[in-house]
Short mmCIF file of C-alpha atoms in Angstrom, two decimals:
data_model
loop_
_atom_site.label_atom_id
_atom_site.label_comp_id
_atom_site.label_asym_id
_atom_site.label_seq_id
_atom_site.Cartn_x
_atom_site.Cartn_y
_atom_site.Cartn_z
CA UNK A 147 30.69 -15.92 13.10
CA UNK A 148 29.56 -16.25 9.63
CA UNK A 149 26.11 -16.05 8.51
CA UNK A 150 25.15 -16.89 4.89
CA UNK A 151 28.51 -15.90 4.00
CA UNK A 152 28.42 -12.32 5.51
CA UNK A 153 31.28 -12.10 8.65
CA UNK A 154 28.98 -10.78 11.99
CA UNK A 155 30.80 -9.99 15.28
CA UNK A 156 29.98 -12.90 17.91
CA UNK A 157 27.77 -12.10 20.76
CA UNK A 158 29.38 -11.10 23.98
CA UNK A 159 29.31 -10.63 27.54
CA UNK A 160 31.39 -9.05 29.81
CA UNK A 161 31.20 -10.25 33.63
CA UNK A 162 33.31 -7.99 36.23
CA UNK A 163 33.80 -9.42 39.34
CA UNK A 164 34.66 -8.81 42.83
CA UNK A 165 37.55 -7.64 44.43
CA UNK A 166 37.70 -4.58 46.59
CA UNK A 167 39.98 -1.55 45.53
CA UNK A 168 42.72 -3.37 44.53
CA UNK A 169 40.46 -5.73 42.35
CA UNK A 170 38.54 -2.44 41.27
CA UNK A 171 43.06 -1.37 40.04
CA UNK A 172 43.86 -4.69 38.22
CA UNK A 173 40.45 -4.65 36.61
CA UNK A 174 41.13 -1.84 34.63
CA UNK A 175 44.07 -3.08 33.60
CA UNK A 176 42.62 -6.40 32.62
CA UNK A 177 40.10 -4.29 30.35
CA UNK A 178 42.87 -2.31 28.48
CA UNK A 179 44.94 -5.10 27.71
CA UNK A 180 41.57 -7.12 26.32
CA UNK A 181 40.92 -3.63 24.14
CA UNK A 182 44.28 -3.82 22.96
CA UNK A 183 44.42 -7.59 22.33
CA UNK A 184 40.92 -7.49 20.29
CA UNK A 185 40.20 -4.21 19.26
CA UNK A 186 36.58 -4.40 21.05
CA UNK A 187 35.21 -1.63 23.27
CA UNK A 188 33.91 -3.70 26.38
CA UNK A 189 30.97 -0.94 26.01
CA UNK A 190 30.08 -2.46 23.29
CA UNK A 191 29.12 -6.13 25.31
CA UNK A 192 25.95 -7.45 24.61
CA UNK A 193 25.40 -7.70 28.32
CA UNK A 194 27.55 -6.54 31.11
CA UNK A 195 27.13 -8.16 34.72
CA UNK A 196 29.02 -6.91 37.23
CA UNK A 197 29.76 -7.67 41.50
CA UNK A 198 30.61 -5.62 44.14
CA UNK A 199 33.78 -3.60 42.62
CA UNK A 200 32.97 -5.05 39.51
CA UNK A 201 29.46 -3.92 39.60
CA UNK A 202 30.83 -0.11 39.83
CA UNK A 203 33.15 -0.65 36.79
CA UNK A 204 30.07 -1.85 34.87
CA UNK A 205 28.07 0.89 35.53
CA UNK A 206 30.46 3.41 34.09
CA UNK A 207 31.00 1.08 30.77
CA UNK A 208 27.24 0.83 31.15
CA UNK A 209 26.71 4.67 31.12
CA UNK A 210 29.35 5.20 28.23
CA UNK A 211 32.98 5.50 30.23
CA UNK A 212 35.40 4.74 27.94
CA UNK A 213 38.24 1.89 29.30
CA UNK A 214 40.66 4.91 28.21
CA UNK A 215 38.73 7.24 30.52
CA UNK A 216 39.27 4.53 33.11
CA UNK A 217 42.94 3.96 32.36
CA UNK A 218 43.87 7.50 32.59
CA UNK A 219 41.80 8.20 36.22
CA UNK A 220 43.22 5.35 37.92
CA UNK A 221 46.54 6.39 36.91
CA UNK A 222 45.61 10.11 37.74
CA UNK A 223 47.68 11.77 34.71
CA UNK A 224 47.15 14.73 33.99
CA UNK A 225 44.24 14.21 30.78
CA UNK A 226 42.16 12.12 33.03
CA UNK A 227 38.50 13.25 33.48
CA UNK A 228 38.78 15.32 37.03
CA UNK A 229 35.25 13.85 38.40
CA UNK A 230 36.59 10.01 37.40
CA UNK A 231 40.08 10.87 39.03
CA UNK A 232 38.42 12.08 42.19
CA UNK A 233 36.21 9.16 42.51
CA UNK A 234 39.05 6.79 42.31
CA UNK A 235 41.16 8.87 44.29
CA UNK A 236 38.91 8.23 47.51
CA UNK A 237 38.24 4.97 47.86
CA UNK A 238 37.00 2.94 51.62
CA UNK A 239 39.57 3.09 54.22
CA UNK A 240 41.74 0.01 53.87
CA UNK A 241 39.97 -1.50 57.42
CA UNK A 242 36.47 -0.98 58.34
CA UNK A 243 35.06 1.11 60.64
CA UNK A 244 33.79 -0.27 64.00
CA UNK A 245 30.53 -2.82 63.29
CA UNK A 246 27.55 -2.84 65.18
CA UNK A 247 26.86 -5.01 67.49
CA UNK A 248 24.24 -7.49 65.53
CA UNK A 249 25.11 -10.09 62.68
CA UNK A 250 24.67 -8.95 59.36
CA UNK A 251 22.27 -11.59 58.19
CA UNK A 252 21.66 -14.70 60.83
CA UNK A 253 18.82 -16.09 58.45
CA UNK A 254 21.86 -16.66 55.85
CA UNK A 255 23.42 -18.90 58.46
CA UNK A 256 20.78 -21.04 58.99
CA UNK A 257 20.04 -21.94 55.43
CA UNK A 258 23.70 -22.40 55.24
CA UNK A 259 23.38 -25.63 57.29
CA UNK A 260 20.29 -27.20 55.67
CA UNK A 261 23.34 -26.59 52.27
CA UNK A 262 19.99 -24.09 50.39
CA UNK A 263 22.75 -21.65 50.33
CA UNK A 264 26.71 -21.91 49.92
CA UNK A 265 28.95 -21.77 52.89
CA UNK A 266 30.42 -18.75 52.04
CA UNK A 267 27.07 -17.35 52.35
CA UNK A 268 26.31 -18.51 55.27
CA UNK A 269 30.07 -17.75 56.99
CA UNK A 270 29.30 -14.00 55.79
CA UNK A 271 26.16 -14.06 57.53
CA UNK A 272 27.26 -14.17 60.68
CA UNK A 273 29.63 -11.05 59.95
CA UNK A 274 28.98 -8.22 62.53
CA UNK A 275 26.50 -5.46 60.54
CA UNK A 276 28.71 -2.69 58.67
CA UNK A 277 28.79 1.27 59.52
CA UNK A 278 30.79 2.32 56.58
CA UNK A 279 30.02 5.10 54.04
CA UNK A 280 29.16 4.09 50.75
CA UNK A 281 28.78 8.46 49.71
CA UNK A 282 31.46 8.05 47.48
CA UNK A 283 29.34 5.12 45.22
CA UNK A 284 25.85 7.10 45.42
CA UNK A 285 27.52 10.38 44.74
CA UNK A 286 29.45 8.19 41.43
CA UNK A 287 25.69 6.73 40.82
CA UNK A 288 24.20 10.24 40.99
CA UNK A 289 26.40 11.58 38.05
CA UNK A 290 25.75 8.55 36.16
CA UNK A 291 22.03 8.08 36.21
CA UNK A 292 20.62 11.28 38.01
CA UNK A 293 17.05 10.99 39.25
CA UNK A 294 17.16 7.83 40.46
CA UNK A 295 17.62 6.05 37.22
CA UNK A 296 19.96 3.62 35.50
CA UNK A 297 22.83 3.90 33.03
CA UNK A 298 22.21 4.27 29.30
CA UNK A 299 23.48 0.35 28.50
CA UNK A 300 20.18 -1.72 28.64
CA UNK A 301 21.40 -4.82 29.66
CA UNK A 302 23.80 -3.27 33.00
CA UNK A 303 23.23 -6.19 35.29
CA UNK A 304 24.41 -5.28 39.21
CA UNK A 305 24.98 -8.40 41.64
CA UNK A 306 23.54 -8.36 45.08
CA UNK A 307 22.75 -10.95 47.58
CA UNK A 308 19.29 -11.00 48.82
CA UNK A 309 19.72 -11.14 53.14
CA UNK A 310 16.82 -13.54 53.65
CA UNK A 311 16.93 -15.82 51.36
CA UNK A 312 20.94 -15.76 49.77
CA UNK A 313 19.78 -15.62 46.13
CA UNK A 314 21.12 -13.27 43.82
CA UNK A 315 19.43 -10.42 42.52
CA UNK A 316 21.06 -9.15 38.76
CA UNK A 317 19.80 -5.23 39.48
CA UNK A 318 18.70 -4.00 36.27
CA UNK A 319 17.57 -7.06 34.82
CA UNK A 320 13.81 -7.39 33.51
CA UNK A 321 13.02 -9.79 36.35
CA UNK A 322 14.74 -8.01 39.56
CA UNK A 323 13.08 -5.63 41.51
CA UNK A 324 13.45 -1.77 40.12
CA UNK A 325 15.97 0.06 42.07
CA UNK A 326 17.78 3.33 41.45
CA UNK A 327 21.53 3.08 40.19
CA UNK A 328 22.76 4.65 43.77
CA UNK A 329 21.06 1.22 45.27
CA UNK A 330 21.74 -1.25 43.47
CA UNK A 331 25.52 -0.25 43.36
CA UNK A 332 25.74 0.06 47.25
CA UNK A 333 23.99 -2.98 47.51
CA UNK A 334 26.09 -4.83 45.28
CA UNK A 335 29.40 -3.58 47.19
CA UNK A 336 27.65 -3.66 50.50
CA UNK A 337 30.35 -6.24 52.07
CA UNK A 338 29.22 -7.73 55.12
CA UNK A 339 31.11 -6.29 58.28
CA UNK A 340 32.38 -2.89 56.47
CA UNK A 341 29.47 -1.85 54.94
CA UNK A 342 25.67 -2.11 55.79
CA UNK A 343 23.04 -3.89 53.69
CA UNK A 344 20.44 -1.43 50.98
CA UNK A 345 17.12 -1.78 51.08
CA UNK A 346 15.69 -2.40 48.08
CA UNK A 347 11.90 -2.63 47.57
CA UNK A 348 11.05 -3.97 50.98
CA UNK A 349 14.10 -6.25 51.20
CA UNK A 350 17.36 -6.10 52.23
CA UNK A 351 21.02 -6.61 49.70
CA UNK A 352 24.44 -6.91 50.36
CA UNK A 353 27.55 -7.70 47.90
CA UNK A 354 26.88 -10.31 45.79
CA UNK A 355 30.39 -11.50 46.24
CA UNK A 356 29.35 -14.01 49.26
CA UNK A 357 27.08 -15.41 47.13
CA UNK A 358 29.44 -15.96 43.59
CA UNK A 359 33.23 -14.35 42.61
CA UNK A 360 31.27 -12.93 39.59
CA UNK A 361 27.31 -14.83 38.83
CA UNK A 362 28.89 -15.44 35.32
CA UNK A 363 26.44 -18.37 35.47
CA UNK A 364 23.60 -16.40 35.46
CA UNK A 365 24.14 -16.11 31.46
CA UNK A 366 23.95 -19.45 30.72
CA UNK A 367 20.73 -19.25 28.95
CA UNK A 368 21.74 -16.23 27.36
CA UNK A 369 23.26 -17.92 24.04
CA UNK A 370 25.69 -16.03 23.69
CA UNK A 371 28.77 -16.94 21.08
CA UNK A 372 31.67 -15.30 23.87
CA UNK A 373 31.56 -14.33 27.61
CA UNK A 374 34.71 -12.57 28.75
CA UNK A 375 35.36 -12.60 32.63
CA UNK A 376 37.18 -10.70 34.49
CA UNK A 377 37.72 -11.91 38.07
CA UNK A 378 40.20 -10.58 40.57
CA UNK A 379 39.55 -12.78 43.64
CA UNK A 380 40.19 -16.19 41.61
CA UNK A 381 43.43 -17.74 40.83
CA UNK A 382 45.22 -20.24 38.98
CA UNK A 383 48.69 -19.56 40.35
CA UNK A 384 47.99 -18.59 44.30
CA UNK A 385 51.83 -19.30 45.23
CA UNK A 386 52.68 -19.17 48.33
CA UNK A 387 51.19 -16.50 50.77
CA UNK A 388 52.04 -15.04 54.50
CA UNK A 389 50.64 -13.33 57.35
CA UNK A 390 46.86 -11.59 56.15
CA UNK A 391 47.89 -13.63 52.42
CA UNK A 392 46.73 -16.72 54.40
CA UNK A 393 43.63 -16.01 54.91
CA UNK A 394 42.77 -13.78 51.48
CA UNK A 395 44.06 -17.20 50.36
CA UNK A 396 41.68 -19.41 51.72
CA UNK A 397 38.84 -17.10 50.46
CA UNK A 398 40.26 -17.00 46.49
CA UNK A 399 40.62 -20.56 47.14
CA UNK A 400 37.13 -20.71 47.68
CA UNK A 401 36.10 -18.11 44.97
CA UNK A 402 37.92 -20.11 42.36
CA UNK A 403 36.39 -23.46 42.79
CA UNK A 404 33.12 -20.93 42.60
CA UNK A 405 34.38 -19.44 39.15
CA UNK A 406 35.44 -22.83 38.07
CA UNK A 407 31.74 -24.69 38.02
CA UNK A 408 30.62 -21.25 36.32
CA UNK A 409 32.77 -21.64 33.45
CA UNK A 410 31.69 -25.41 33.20
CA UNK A 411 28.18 -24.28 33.32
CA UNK A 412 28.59 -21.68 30.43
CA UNK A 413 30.83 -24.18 28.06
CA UNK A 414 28.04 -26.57 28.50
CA UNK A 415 25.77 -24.12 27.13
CA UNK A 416 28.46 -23.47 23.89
CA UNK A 417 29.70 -20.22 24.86
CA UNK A 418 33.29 -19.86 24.64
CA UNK A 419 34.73 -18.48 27.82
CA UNK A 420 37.72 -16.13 28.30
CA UNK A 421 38.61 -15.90 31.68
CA UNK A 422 41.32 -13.47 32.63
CA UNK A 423 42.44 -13.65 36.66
CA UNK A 424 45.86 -12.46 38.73
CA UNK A 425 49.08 -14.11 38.31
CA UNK A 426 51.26 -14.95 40.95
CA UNK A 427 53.12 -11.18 40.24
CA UNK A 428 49.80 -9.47 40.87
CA UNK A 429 48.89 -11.32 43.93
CA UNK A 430 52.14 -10.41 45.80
CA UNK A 431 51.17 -6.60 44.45
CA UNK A 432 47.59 -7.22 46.21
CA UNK A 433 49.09 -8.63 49.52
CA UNK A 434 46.11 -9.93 51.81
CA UNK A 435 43.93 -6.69 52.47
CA UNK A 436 42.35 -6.41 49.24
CA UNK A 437 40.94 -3.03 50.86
CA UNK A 438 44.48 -1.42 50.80
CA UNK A 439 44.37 1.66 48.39
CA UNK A 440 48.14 2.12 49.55
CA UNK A 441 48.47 -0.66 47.18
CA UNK A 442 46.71 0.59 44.28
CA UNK A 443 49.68 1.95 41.71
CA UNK A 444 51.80 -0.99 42.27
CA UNK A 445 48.95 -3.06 41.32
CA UNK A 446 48.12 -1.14 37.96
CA UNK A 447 51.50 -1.07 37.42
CA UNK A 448 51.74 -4.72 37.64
CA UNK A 449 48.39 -5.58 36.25
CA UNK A 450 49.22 -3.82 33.15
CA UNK A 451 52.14 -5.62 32.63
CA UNK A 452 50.64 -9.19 33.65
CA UNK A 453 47.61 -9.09 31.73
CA UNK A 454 48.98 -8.69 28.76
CA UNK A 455 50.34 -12.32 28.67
CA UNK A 456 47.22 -13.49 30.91
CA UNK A 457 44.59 -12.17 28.00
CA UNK A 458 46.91 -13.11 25.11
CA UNK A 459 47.06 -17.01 26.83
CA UNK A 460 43.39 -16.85 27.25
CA UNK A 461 42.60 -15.81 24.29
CA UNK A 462 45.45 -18.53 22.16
CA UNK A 463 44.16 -21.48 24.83
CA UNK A 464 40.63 -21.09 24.40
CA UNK A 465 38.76 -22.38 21.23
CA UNK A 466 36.58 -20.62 18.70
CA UNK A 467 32.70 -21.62 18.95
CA UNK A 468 31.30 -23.80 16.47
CA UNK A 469 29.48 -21.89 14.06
#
């Protein structure tokens, strides 16, 4: 942008979305190849929203982990930060332990079919409660804001679903309920059926996923000049798919259509939108369990071939604000 003749870097946001380990992989791909195509730290956003998997990539850009940093763990060379390496190194089982016996949110379901919520919503709603063990995601919140408090970025914005009523909750923003780092992060990757829901000032949160791909709406009324989203469970080439690809296609079919009213909402408001998603390449890396960490090389190894092109076509295809 140019004000009274003096060049000033464009206002940005950066929204990570959902998708698992494997989305948790290509993401970090997807953010080196947007540092390399623009030569602008993501750490540097204006605001940074992020859901489920992309909520836990946020908080370490939020708290000052460099993409590098990222890069190098995921890949676990030998320079990579040994805390980051570890973390990424023990990710959830690829299938969830046994539930319990109660539906994860029944109240969801019913405001499902008088349409106050989204179907997805609803559908996830009558998901069997999780048992899994979100350690690994309090102990990475721990190091990052110790004492119960939140990452050194101001404007770190977590995801969650609220249980009874299915509206998000951005944790950390000035009107959500205050909750630790360690909560808000498990609550934002709390996904109904593996995991169980946080409790967050009296209420109960799980992943904001079933609820929006990425709540890249939700800055809309921000004003900002650029919002750069990142969203592994949205496609524009799903190809074709088999066996457990059937049914992860059904859901990024979903997720899309999602993603796609969000971008219309924040071009309405004049913020130019770069959206960077999987190619055809990286969804046959992914295969349908988007849980798999078996999977996780080949998909950095294909993401950071892929998203090269994707970013660079995003970036050519997509129109400068007016200023």
């Amino acid at each position: 942008m140019t004000v009274h003749g003096t060049q000033t870097p464009p206002s940005r946001g950066l929204v990570l979305g959902c998708g698992g380990t494997l989305g948790t992989a290509w993401t970090v791909a997807a953010l080196h190849s947007i540092r390399q195509a623009t030569a602008w730290d993501p750490r540097d956003a204006d605001v940074l929203v992020g859901t489920s998997a992309g909520a836990e990539l946020a908080a370490l850009l939020g708290a000052g982990v460099d993409v590098g940093e990222l890069l190098a763990a995921q890949l676990a060379t030998a320079s990579a930060r040994p805390d980051l390496a570890r973390h990424f190194a023990h990710p959830p089982r690829r299938t969830p332990p046994r539930p319990a016996l109660m539906l994860s949110a029944p109240r969801l379901s019913a405001h499902a079919l008088t349409r106050a919520v989204p179907a997805l919503t609803g559908l996830s709603g009558l998901l069997p409660r999780g048992r899994g063990d979100a350690a690994w995601l309090a102990a990475l919140a721990d190091r990052l804001a110790p004492d119960g408090g939140w990452v050194s970025h101001p404007a770190t914005w977590l995801a969650a679903t609220d249980l009874d009523t299915g509206r998000r909750t951005l944790f950390g923003h000035p009107d959500a309920p205050k909750a630790a780092l360690r909560d808000a992060l498990r609550a934002s990757w709390a996904i109904p059926g593996w995991f169980p829901p946080v409790r967050v000032d009296g209420r109960l949160y799980a992943d904001g996923g079933i609820s929006s791909p990425t709540s890249a709406d939700l800055l809309a009324d921000r004003g900002l000049d650029e919002v750069y989203i990142v969203a592994p469970m949205s496609t524009a080439a799903p190809g074709r798919r088999s066996g457990l690809g059937r049914a992860e296609a059904v859901l990024r079919r979903v997720m899309t259509g999602i993603l796609n009213a969000e971008c219309a909402a924040l071009r309405a408001a004049g913020t130019r939108v770069i959206r960077v998603e999987p190619t055809a390449a990286d969804l046959d890396a992914m295969g349908g369990n988007f849980m798999d960490p078996r999977r996780r090389f080949a998909v950095l190894e294909t993401a950071l071939r892929t998203t090269r092109a994707t970013v660079r076509d995003a970036l050519t295809a997509t129109p400068l604000p007016r200023t």
